[in-house]
XYZ file of C-alpha atoms in Angstrom:
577
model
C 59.444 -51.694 28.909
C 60.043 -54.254 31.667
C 63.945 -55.410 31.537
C 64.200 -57.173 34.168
C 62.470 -58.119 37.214
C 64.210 -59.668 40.632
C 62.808 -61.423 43.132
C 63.597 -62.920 46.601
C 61.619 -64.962 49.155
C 58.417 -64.502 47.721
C 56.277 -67.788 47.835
C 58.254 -70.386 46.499
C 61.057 -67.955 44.963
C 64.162 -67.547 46.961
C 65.910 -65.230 44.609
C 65.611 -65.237 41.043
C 65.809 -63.105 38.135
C 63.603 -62.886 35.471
C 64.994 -61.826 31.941
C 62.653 -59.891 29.999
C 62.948 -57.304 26.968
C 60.999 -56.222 24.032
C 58.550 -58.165 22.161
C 57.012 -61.629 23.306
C 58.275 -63.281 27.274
C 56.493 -66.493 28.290
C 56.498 -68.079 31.438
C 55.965 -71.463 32.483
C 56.385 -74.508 34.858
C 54.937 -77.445 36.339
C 51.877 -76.387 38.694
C 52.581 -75.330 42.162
C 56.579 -73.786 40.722
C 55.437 -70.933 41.503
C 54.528 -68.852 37.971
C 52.198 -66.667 40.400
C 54.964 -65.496 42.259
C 55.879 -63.554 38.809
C 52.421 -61.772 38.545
C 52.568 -61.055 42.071
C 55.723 -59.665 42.095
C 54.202 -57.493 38.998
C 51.500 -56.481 41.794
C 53.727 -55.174 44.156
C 55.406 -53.654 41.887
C 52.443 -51.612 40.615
C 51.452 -50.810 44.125
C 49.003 -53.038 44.709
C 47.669 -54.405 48.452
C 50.751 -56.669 49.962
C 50.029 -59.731 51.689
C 52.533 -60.826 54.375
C 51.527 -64.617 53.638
C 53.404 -64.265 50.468
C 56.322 -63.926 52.441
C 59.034 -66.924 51.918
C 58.967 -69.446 55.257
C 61.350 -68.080 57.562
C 62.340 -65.225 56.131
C 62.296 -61.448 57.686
C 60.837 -60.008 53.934
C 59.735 -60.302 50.644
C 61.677 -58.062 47.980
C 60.473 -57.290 43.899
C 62.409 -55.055 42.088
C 62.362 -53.998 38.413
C 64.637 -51.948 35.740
C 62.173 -50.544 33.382
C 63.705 -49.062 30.198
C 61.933 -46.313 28.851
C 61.739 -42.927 26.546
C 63.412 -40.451 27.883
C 60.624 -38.099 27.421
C 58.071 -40.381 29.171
C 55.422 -38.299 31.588
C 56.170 -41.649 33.966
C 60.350 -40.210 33.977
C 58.737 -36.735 35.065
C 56.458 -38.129 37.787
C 59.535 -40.512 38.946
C 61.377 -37.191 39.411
C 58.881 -35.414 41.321
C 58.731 -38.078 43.907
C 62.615 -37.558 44.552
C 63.347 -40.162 41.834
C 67.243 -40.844 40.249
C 67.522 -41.507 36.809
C 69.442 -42.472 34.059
C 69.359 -40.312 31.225
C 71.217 -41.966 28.208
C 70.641 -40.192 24.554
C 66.868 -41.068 23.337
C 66.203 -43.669 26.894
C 66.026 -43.568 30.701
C 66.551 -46.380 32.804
C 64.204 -46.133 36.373
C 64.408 -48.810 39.225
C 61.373 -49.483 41.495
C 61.030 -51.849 43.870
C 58.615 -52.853 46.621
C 59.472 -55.057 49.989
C 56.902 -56.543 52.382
C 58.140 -58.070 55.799
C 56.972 -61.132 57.231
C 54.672 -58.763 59.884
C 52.878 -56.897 56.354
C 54.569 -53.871 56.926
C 55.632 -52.427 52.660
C 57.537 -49.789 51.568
C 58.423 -48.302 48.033
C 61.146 -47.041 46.339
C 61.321 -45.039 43.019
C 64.947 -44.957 41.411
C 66.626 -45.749 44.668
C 64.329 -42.591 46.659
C 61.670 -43.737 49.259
C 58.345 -43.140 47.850
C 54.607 -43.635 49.142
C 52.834 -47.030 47.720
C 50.742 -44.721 46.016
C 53.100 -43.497 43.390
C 54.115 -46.614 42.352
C 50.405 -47.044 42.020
C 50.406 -43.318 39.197
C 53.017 -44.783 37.355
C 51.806 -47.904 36.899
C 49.086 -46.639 35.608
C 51.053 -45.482 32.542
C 53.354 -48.954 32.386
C 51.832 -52.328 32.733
C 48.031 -53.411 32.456
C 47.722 -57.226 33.826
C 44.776 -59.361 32.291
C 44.204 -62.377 34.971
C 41.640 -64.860 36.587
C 40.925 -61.804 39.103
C 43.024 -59.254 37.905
C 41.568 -55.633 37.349
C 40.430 -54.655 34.047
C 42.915 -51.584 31.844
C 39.198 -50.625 30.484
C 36.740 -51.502 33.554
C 36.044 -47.458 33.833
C 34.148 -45.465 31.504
C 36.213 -42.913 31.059
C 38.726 -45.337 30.218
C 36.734 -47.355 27.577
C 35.152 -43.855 25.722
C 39.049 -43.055 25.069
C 40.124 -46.310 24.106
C 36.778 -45.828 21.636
C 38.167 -42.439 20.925
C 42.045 -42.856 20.246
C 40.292 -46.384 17.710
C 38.125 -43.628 16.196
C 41.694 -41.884 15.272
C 42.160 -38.410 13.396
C 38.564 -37.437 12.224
C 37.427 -37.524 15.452
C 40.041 -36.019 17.256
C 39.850 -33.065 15.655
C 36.548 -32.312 15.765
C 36.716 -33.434 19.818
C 39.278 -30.674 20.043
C 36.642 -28.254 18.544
C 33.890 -29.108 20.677
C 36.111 -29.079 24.336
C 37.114 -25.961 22.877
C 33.384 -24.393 22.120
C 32.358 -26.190 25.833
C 35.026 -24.579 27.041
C 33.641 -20.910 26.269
C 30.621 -22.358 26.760
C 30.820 -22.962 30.713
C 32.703 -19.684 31.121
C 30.053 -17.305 29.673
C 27.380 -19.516 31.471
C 29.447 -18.947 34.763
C 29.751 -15.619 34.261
C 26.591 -14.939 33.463
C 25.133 -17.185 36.788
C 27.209 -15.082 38.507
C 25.663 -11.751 36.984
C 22.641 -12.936 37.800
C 23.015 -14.102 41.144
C 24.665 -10.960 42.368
C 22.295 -8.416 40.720
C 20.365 -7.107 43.806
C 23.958 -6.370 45.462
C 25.004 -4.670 42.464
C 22.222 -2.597 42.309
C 23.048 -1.708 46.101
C 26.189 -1.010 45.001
C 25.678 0.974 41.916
C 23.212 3.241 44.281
C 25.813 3.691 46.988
C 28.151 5.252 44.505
C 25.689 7.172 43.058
C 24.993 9.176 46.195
C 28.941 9.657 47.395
C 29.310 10.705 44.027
C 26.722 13.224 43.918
C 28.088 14.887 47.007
C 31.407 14.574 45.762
C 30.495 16.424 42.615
C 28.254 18.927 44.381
C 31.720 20.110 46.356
C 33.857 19.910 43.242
C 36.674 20.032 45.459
C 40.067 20.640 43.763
C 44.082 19.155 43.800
C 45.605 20.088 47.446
C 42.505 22.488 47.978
C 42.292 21.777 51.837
C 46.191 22.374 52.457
C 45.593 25.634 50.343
C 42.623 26.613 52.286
C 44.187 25.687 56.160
C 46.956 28.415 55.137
C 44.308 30.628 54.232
C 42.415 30.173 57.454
C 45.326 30.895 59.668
C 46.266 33.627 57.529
C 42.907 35.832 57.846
C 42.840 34.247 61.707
C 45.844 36.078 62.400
C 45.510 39.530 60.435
C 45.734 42.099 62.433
C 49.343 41.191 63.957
C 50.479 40.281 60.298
C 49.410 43.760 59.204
C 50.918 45.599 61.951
C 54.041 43.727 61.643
C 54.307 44.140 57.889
C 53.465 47.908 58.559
C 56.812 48.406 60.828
C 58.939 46.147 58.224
C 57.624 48.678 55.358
C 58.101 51.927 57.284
C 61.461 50.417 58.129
C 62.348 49.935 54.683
C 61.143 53.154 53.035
C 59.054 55.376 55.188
C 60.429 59.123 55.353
C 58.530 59.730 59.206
C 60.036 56.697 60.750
C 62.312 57.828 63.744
C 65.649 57.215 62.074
C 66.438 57.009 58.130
C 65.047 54.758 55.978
C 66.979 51.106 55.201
C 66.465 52.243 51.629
C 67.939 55.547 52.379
C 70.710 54.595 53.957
C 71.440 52.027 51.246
C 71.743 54.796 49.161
C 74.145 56.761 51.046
C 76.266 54.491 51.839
C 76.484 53.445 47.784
C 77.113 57.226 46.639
C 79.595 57.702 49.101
C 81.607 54.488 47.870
C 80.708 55.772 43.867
C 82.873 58.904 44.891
C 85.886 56.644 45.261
C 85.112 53.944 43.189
C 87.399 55.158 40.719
C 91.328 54.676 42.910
C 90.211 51.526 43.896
C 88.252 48.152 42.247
C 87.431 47.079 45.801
C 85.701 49.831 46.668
C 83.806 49.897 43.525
C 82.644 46.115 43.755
C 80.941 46.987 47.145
C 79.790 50.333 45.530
C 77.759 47.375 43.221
C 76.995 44.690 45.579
C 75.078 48.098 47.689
C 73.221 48.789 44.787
C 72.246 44.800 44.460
C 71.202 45.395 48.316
C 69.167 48.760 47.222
C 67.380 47.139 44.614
C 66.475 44.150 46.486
C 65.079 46.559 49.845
C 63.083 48.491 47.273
C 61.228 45.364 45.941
C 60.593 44.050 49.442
C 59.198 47.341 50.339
C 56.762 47.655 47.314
C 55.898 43.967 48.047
C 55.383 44.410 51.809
C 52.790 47.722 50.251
C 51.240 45.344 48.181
C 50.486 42.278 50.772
C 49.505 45.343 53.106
C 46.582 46.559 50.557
C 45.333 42.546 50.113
C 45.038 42.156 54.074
C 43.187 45.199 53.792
C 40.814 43.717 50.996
C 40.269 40.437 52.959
C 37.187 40.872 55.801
C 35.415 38.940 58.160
C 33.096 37.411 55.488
C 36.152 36.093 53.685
C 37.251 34.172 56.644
C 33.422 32.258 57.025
C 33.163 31.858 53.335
C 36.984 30.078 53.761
C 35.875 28.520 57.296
C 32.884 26.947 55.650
C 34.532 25.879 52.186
C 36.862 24.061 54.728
C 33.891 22.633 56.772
C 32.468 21.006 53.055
C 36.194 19.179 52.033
C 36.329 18.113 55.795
C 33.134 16.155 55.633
C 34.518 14.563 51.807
C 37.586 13.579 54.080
C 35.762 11.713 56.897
C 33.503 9.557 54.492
C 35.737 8.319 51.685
C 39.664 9.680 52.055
C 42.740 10.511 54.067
C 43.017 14.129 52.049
C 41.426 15.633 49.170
C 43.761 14.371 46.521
C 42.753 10.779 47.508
C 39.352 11.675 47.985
C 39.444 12.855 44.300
C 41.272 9.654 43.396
C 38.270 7.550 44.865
C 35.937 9.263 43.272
C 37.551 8.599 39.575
C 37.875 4.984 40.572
C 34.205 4.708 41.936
C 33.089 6.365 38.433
C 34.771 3.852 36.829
C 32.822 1.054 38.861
C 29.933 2.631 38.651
C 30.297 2.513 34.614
C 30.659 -0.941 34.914
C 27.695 -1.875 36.762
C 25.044 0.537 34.842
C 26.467 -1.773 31.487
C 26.121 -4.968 33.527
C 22.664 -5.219 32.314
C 23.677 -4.642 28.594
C 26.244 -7.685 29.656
C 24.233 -10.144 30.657
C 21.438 -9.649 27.663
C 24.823 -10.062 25.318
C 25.675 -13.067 27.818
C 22.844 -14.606 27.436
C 22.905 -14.577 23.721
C 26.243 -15.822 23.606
C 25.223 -18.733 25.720
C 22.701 -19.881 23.749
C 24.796 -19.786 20.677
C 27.354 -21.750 22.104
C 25.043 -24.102 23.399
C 23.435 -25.102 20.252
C 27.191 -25.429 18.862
C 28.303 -27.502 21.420
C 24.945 -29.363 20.685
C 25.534 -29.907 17.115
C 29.361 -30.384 17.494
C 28.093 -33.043 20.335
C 26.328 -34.593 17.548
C 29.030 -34.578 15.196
C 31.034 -36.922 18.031
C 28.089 -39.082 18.877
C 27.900 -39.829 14.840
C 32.146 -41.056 14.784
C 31.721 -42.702 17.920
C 28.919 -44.831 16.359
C 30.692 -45.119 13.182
C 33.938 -46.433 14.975
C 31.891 -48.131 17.757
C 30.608 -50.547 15.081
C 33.545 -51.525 13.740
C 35.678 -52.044 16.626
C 32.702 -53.841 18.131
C 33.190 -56.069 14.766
C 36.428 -56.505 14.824
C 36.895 -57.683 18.586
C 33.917 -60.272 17.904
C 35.774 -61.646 15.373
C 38.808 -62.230 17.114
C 36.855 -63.669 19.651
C 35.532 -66.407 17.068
C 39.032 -67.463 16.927
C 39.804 -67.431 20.046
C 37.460 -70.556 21.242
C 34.735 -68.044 21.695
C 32.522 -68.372 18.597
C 29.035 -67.691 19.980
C 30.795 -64.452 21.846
C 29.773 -60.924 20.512
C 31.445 -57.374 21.960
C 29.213 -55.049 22.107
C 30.083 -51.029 22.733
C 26.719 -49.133 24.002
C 26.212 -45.638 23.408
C 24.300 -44.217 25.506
C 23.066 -40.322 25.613
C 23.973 -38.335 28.869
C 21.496 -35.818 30.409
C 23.532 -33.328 30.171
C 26.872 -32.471 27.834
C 30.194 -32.763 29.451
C 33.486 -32.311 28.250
C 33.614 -35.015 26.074
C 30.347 -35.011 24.280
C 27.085 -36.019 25.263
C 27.610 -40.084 25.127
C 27.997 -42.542 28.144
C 29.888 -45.387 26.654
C 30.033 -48.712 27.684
C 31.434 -52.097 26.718
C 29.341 -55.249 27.261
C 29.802 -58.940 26.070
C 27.507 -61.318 25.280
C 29.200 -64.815 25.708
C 26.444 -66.905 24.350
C 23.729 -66.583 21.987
C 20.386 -65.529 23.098
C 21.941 -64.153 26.327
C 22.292 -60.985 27.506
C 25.008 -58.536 26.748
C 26.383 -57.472 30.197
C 29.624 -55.197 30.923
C 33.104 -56.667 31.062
C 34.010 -58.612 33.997
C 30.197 -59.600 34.782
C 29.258 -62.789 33.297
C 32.049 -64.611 31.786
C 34.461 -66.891 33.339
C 38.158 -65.794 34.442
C 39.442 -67.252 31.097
C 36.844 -65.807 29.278
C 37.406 -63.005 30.626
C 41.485 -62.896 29.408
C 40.405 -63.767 25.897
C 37.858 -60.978 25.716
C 40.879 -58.492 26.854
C 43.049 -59.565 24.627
C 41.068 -59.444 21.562
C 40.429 -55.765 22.896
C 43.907 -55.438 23.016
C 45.337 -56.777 20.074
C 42.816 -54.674 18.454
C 43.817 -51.630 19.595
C 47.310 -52.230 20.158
C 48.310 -49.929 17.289
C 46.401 -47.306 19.025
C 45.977 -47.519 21.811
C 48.576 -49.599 23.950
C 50.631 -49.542 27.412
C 54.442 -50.209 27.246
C 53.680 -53.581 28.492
C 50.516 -56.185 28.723
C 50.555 -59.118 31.378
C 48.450 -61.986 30.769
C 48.003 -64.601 33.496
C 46.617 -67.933 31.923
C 44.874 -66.244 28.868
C 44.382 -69.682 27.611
C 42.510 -71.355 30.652
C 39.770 -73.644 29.142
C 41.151 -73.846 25.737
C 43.183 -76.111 23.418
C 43.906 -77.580 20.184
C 43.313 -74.801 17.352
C 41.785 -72.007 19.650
C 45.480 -72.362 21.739
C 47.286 -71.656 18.797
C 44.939 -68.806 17.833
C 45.407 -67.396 21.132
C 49.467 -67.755 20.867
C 49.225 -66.379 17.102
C 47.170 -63.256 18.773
C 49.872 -62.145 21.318
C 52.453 -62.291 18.668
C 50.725 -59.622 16.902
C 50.343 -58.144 19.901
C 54.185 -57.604 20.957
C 54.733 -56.201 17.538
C 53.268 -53.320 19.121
C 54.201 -53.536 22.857
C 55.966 -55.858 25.407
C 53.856 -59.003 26.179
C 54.574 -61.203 29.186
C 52.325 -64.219 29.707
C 51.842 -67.122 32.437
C 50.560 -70.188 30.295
C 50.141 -74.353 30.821
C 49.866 -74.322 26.707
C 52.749 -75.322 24.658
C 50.668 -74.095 21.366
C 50.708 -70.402 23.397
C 54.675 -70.849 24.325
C 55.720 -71.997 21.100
C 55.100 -67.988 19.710
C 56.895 -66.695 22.229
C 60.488 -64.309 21.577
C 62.237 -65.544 24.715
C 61.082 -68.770 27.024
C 61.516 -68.335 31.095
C 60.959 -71.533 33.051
C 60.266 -71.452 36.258
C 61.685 -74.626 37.972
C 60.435 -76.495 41.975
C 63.483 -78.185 43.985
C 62.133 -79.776 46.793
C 63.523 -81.717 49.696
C 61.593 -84.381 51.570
C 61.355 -84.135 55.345
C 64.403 -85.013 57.220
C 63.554 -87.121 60.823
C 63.328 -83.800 62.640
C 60.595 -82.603 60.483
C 62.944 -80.085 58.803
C 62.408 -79.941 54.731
C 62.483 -76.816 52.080
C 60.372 -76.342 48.691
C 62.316 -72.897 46.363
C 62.036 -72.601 42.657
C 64.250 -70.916 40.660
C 63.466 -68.926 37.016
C 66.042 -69.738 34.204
C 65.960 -68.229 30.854
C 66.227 -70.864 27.943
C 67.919 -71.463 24.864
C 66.419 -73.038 22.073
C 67.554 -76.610 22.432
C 65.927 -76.291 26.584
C 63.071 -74.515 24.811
C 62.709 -77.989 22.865
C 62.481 -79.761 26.205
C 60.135 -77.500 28.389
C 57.698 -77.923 25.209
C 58.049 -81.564 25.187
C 57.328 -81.566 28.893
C 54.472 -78.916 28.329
C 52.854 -81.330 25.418
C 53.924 -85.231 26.818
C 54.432 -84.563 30.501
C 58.165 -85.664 30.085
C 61.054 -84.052 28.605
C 63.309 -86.990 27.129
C 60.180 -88.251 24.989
C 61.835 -88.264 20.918
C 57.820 -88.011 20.211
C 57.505 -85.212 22.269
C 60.813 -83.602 21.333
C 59.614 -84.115 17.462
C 56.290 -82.250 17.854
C 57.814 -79.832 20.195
C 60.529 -78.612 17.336
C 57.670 -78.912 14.926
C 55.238 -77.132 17.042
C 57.912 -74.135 17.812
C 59.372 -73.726 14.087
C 56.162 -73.613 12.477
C 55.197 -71.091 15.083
C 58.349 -69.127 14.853
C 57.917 -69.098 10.750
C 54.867 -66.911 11.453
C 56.423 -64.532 13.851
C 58.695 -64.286 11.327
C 55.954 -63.295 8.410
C 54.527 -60.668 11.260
C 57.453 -58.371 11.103
């Protein structure tokens, strides 16, 4: 909700506020005050193209600013606060600031909630806030995408659900079809694929090669490469250790010595007998390094010159492994359990995309018949809101007028259903219904939105409508039609409307006038024209509708049908709540 919007030097406007709040505003003046300046202001506001000729004469820039009060868990708060945006958190409301300048040389900048902000987001959230209805304003529901939701949220529950159903099925839908195009498509490559795997496999398999198998068999290799000086060495060790020819005693022999010669007198002292035992430790130890020294002796022995090319060729196999597909054999291994894996997947691609194919189809003949299902509520509801608006158009001057919503079959499903929808108007009999906006005269045109509107104001609505002259071309009866209309209206949302018609004014909540001072031309040409926008009570009310039905305030006539006009009017508000 709009609570206030300020103005300076824009058009006629020097500076004025203009009070505004829930429910009903109105806004008038004599022609040429400058009402326009409050629906442009609204256009800045909403981001719309600036035009430096609405600059004030004289001045450097233009300024519109507006508080807008609104639920603090409005989407517009969180896009606000993306764009850098402070605001006001109170306990269930927020209160955001925007405001747009223009200087005198077009130049325009934006603020959101005292941030700079491009145009453009002012341009997002008003998307969300205010929808204008004017002599060339843009339409809420000129796009289709726009109009099949309004159609949808009039539909209500029924067919909300089963829309959630069908996006739901469409949703599966256009993933198993993408990932079956994709199947498809790339079926040659996986066949490539699937063959190249095949082969390193088979040679991988044909090796068997085993955990840490090349480290194991480089040892070996330098092992049997180097036998003959291992065996010799190992030979002197062994003799050294135990041999009875070598030229001196045996290690093992003297070990033994030396311990039975401490045994002897082991027993006068308890150091003496603890190295009596650590030499037998020593003895023990040099007689199992000799019998293993015997035993590695008689395995060099057992391993020949075939051993060492059966090893040197084994090698030569896990070398080749290593080149093609791995740092070592352990990864090579590792490859070749991930590449079996692949290769799994591939051979059952084909089983996949026969499954795929049948999934497809099922979902596609339940989208179909949930598409159906849609098509069928949207008629349903297409009907009656088509009624509905026709008849408010009867009263609103419009009597030959029929609204007509189209349904129209798409070639092809899309998220929503299968139905184009479109809403045309026929003004006259015997013509031709043709889409809003084409047609029908500007204040045809506001009439036809706000039947729309008031229609679907319960749900359906914006925080706040605009209407600029929504009575232009009417009178009498159809005028007070017309006011009675956007009193039902701001039951459900904020209404602000720019009117000539007292009938119109008289339903209003809250009465802004917008009043022209003027000075004539001095002798050196010098002269100013500035309105200002006051906010009046009920007796001023009294007066700006005498003015509005007599052309002069002070007639008692005028004054008399004016309090009639506005009490009678005010009774019915009254009866709407």
């Amino acid at each position: 909700m709009i609570q206030e919007i300020r103005i300076k030097d824009l058009g006629v406007i020097s500076q004025a506020t203009l009070p505004l709040g829930p429910g009903f505003s109105v806004v008038t003046g004599e022609t040429g005050a400058g009402k326009t300046m409050v629906i442009t202001a609204l256009g800045l506001l909403l981001g719309r193209r600036a035009d430096a000729g609405a600059v004030r004469h004289g001045a450097k820039q233009a300024v519109a600013d507006a508080t807008l009060v609104l639920p603090a868990t409005s989407k517009v708060l969180d896009r606000a606060e993306e764009a850098g945006a402070l605001v006001e958190r109170f306990d269930n409301e927020a209160e955001l600031i925007i405001t747009r300048t223009l200087s005198a040389e077009g130049r325009s900048r934006a603020s959101v909630g005292g941030r700079a902000a491009p145009v453009g987001v002012l341009v997002e959230l008003g998307e969300d806030l205010i929808a204008i209805h004017g002599q060339t304003d843009q339409l809420r529901l000129k796009g289709a995408a726009a109009q099949r939701d309004s159609l949808d949220k009039f539909a209500g529950a029924p067919l909300a659900k089963v829309l959630s159903s069908y996006q739901e099925t469409f949703e599966k839908w256009g993933n198993a079809s993408s990932e079956l195009e994709e199947l498809v498509a790339a079926s040659r490559e996986r066949i490539r694929e699937a063959e190249s795997l095949q082969a390193a496999l088979e040679e991988i398999d044909a090796v068997e090669p085993q955990p840490a198998e090349d480290i194991e068999l480089k040892n070996q290799s330098l092992k049997l490469t180097n036998v003959e000086e291992l065996r010799s060495n190992a030979n002197l060790a062994h003799e050294a250790l135990n041999s009875e020819d070598y030229e001196t005693s045996s290690v093992v022999s003297l070990v033994e010595a030396a311990q039975h010669a401490l045994e002897q007198v082991a027993a006068d002292d308890a150091d003496i007998k603890a190295l009596a035992e650590r030499l037998g430790e020593i003895g023990i130890l040099a007689a199992e390094v000799s019998t293993d020294l015997a035993g590695y002796l008689s395995d060099l022995d057992s391993e020949g010159p075939d051993r060492l090319a059966a090893l040197e060729e084994r090698r030569a196999d896990l070398n080749r492994l290593i080149r093609k597909y791995a740092p070592d054999i352990d990864q090579v291994i590792a490859w070749a359990d991930t590449a079996r894996t692949r290769l799994t997947e591939i051979q059952g691609d084909d089983g996949r995309i026969e499954a795929l194919r049948a999934e497809t189809e099922s979902l596609r003949l339940e989208v179909a018949e949930t598409a159906a299902k849609l098509s069928k509520l949207r008629a349903k509801a297409a009907k009656d809101l088509a009624a509905r608006v026709t008849s408010e158009l009867a009263a609103l001057a419009m009597p030959d007028a029929k609204f007509v919503l189209e349904i129209e079959k798409l070639p092809e499903p899309n998220r929503y259903g299968i139905d184009a929808i479109t809403m045309l108007l026929q003004p006259h009999a015997g013509t031709t219904p043709r889409p809003l906006g084409k047609g029908a005269s500007g204040g045809e045109l506001s009439r036809v939105m706000l039947a729309i509107e008031v229609v679907l104001a319960a749900v359906d609505p914006v925080p706040t409508f605009v209407f600029d002259e929504v009575d232009a071309g009417v009178g009498g009866k159809a005028a007070v039609e017309i006011g009675k209309r956007l009193a039902m209206l701001a039951k459900h949302v904020q209404v602000i409307v720019v009117t000539h018609l007292p009938q119109v004014a008289a339903y209003a909540d809250r009465h802004v006038r917008v009043i022209k001072s003027s000075n004539a031309a001095a002798a050196d040409g010098a002269g100013f024209t500035a309105s200002d926008v006051v906010l009046l009570d009920e007796a001023e009310r009294v007066r700006e509708l005498a003015r509005m039905l007599a052309g002069q305030e002070d007639s008692s006539t005028a004054q008399a049908h004016a309090e009639e006009l506005l009490g009678e009017a005010q009774l019915l508000v009254s009866s709407l709540s």
